[in-house]
Amino acid sequence: MSPGVHGLPPVIVMAGLVAFGVAVGVWVMRVVAREGGQERGGEALSSEEMFRAVLEGSAAAVFIIDQGHIRYANEAASALTGAPAVDLVGRAFLDRFHPDSHEIVRHRVLKPPSPAVAGLRYEARLAGADDRWVELTGRTLDLSGQAASLVTAFDVTERRRAEEAMRESERRMRDILETVQLVAVLLDREGVITYCNPFFLELVGYEEEDVIGREWFAAFVPEEDRESGRTTLRDRMQLGAVAAHEETAIVTRHGDRRVVAWSNTVLRDWTGEISGTASIGADVTDRRRAEEQLQHDAFHDALTGLPNRALFIDRLQAALARLQGAMARGHHKGMFAVVFLDVDRFKLVNDSLGHSVGDRLLVELSSALKTAVRPGDTVARLGGDEFTILLEDMEQREEATAVAERIQAVLREPLTLAGHEVFATVSMGIALSAPSYRRAEDLLRDADTAMYHAKALGKSRHQVFDSSMHARASKLLQLEHDLRRAIDRKEFRVHYQPIVRVEDRRIAGFEALVRWHHPERGLVAPSEFIHLAEETGLVVPLGRAVLEEACRQATQWHQSSGDDLTVSVNLSVKQFGQPDLVEQVDAALRQSGLPSRLLKLEVTESMVMENTDGAIALLRRLKALGVHIAIDDFGTGYSSLSYLLRLPADTLKIDRSFVSGSGDAGRNVTIVRAVVGLASSLGLDVVAEGVETEEQLALLVDFSCPLAQGFLFSPAVDSEAAAQLVAGRAAMGRSLP
Ligand code: C2E
Ligand code: MG
Ligand code: MG
């Protein structure tokens, strides 16, 4: 290195080289040498000119500061400070800066505290009102033994503004996020949590320090979603786009799962690089649960939790579609069946034990039904006491009847309901799938029709639908129509069945039993139409007509024979609910002139149980007229004996199922004996119904049962035949000795 050319110690040369690279550094040494008065007149160095050009063309502002004053400034420096280079030279360097930055310029840039930190960058504000900032780097120069500084400066005003704007928007965002009732989470590119708001902390149950810095997926995402979550984030970071809205599950500190609906955006730093994601979310767990609940409720029965009619029809329709698809492909697969099930005498349970026990029965029954079917089958509650079962993937038709038998078997065990043991029996109709069915409703209708047949055949059984049942179903409609017409046309007649004293077989009275003289079908028994009349309300005018006719008839017997022959009239549930029943009875007595003690009204326990207090009051009012009350079909309801005995009744009529029924004979005999004994000790009359044989009568004689009624003596006969029986006064059922 030639001192003639450079004239500066090598250390300064080195400093310059480090600061600007070789070219600039070499030129600086030349300048300083010239200023230092060591000019070698007229000798122009081409390299020096080149370095000058480089320095002057540099985008960086360069200053040389000597004793706090500017010794040199390049063009970029004058552009930066807004003053021509000539004006700058000799000025105090600090004056170029805002007073706020003097400290840093003086003690960091111009005089680095230690050689180790020399060359660090500092930001300083320029003088002037326009808030312009530079980034400065200062290095020490030795100018002929004098310490000087070489300072480079870049204008960073724009960058700072951009950063400040970023910071500002971030601040604003945080302000919002700290206060809203929404969770907010910022993740970096790797999914590490860089920020979360207090609401998020509240939701997950952690402190901020437990959350910041943790990987989102490991910390809050359910295990099964973690890997896919990470992959998605990676992909999104690469694409620079996120799903604007998504719903994900998170797990809280206590292990609760919450569903959060997120709005996501990509975060970028000031250079536009993707730095992570920002997500704002609402905890929608409760809303989702409520929606799920609503959805569930719309398709399930509230009491039993079983699928409801809508869901059942849906599944049935799907099964039908599968069957049709299989048939179209030539397969014989997908056979299924619909079982329609109705609880026998459910109304009686409801009426005698109360609705809550009735509800319990339905719940118990629904679990019993589920045990009788395979897991894939659908047990649904259609409403009331009606259930349906869809049996799918059947191999053969017999499977459906096998399920029905299984159900009957399960129900052979009593259900315990609120301390009561209740035997529930059900009637079932079965419709088997056939390609001819188009609509689910048609299958359901046919299963229903078959169920009605099962009921008609004596309940507690099942019937498989066959097409002849359609005819019988429409017959029922016809019957209702005829029934209405029959009332208009007065086609009903009252027949009378004698009630006989057991000791001498003489007639004590008659029970009035209605008959329908159908123009085509002849005499129709009440079992075929009473329930329909009850359902349609036609039983009210019908019952009233029977009452009036029976009173009229009994008055005739009384007058002709001079005997106190009673007449018993059955009341229906609907009649019993008539507010003017007492007036009706009173009017019938007055019109006919029948002494009230000769009229007996028969009520069943279920009628009384429906509204016990009201019923007892009503019975008392009837008794006040002087008429007698009989409890009909005694023993067939669910009421407790002690309870029934509190009713204001005069007579118990032991149901014929105990007298001539097909049940356990020994048990029945015991029941009859017990009821007779109990009734007589309470001063009640007893009528044994359905006496058909001498053996049965002999037992009644043994038990001292006072009254009996049955085919052994006479069936119900028309009024003329009854009048003859009265006139003959013969002992009934056998000729007098
Ligand atoms: P209920 O009041 O228990 O009448 C007794 C029924 O048993 C009558 O049937 C009678 O014919 C029948 N019966 C009598 N003795 C024997 C016997 O030894 N063996 C058998 N197997 N049966 C016997 P019916 O006349 O068919 O009446 C059936 C039910 O219809 C009656 O049962 C009653 O609940 C109802 N009913 C009849 N007439 C009327 C009425 O005018 N109004 C109302 N509301 N219901 C009526
Ligand atoms: Mg009766
Ligand atoms: Mg009866």
Short mmCIF file of N, CA, C and O in Angstrom, two decimals, residues 340 342 386 427-429 446-458 463 476 531 535:
data_model
loop_
_atom_site.label_atom_id
_atom_site.label_comp_id
_atom_site.label_asym_id
_atom_site.label_seq_id
_atom_site.Cartn_x
_atom_site.Cartn_y
_atom_site.Cartn_z
N PHE A 340 -97.98 -53.08 14.01
CA PHE A 340 -98.77 -52.00 14.63
C PHE A 340 -99.30 -52.55 15.95
O PHE A 340 -99.90 -53.60 15.99
N ASP A 342 -101.13 -51.88 19.80
CA ASP A 342 -101.99 -51.03 20.62
C ASP A 342 -102.18 -51.71 21.98
O ASP A 342 -102.40 -52.92 22.05
N GLU A 386 -100.35 -46.21 20.98
CA GLU A 386 -100.03 -46.91 19.73
C GLU A 386 -98.54 -46.87 19.44
O GLU A 386 -97.91 -45.81 19.45
N SER A 427 -102.40 -55.71 21.51
CA SER A 427 -102.89 -56.33 20.28
C SER A 427 -102.02 -55.81 19.13
O SER A 427 -101.69 -54.63 19.11
N MET A 428 -101.64 -56.73 18.25
CA MET A 428 -100.71 -56.34 17.18
C MET A 428 -101.23 -56.73 15.82
O MET A 428 -101.83 -57.80 15.65
N GLY A 429 -100.99 -55.85 14.87
CA GLY A 429 -101.27 -56.17 13.47
C GLY A 429 -99.97 -56.12 12.71
O GLY A 429 -99.12 -55.28 12.98
N ASP A 446 -102.48 -50.79 6.74
CA ASP A 446 -102.83 -52.22 6.72
C ASP A 446 -102.44 -52.90 8.03
O ASP A 446 -103.17 -53.76 8.54
N ALA A 447 -101.30 -52.49 8.58
CA ALA A 447 -100.91 -53.06 9.88
C ALA A 447 -101.93 -52.65 10.95
O ALA A 447 -102.29 -53.44 11.82
N ASP A 448 -102.42 -51.42 10.83
CA ASP A 448 -103.43 -50.89 11.76
C ASP A 448 -104.74 -51.69 11.63
O ASP A 448 -105.34 -52.10 12.63
N THR A 449 -105.13 -51.93 10.41
CA THR A 449 -106.35 -52.71 10.17
C THR A 449 -106.21 -54.11 10.80
O THR A 449 -107.12 -54.59 11.48
N ALA A 450 -105.06 -54.72 10.58
CA ALA A 450 -104.82 -56.05 11.14
C ALA A 450 -104.87 -56.01 12.66
O ALA A 450 -105.39 -56.92 13.31
N MET A 451 -104.37 -54.91 13.23
CA MET A 451 -104.39 -54.76 14.69
C MET A 451 -105.84 -54.71 15.20
O MET A 451 -106.18 -55.32 16.21
N TYR A 452 -106.70 -53.99 14.46
CA TYR A 452 -108.10 -53.92 14.87
C TYR A 452 -108.74 -55.29 14.88
O TYR A 452 -109.55 -55.62 15.73
N HIS A 453 -108.30 -56.09 13.90
CA HIS A 453 -108.84 -57.45 13.86
C HIS A 453 -108.37 -58.26 15.06
O HIS A 453 -109.15 -59.02 15.63
N ALA A 454 -107.10 -58.05 15.41
CA ALA A 454 -106.59 -58.75 16.59
C ALA A 454 -107.40 -58.37 17.82
O ALA A 454 -107.76 -59.21 18.64
N LYS A 455 -107.75 -57.10 17.92
CA LYS A 455 -108.55 -56.63 19.06
C LYS A 455 -109.93 -57.27 19.04
O LYS A 455 -110.42 -57.74 20.05
N ALA A 456 -110.51 -57.25 17.85
CA ALA A 456 -111.86 -57.78 17.73
C ALA A 456 -111.89 -59.28 18.07
O ALA A 456 -112.88 -59.79 18.57
N LEU A 457 -110.77 -59.96 17.80
CA LEU A 457 -110.72 -61.39 18.07
C LEU A 457 -110.43 -61.68 19.54
O LEU A 457 -110.18 -62.82 19.91
N GLY A 458 -110.41 -60.65 20.35
CA GLY A 458 -110.27 -60.91 21.78
C GLY A 458 -109.01 -60.36 22.39
O GLY A 458 -108.62 -60.77 23.49
N GLN A 463 -102.31 -60.41 14.48
CA GLN A 463 -102.92 -60.82 13.23
C GLN A 463 -102.03 -60.32 12.10
O GLN A 463 -101.56 -59.19 12.15
N LEU A 476 -116.69 -51.23 8.88
CA LEU A 476 -116.77 -50.46 10.12
C LEU A 476 -117.30 -49.05 9.83
O LEU A 476 -118.11 -48.51 10.58
N HIS A 531 -119.24 -49.77 21.40
CA HIS A 531 -117.99 -49.00 21.46
C HIS A 531 -117.97 -47.91 20.39
O HIS A 531 -117.47 -46.81 20.60
N GLU A 535 -117.71 -43.96 20.95
CA GLU A 535 -116.72 -43.12 20.28
C GLU A 535 -117.35 -41.94 19.58
O GLU A 535 -116.81 -40.84 19.56
#
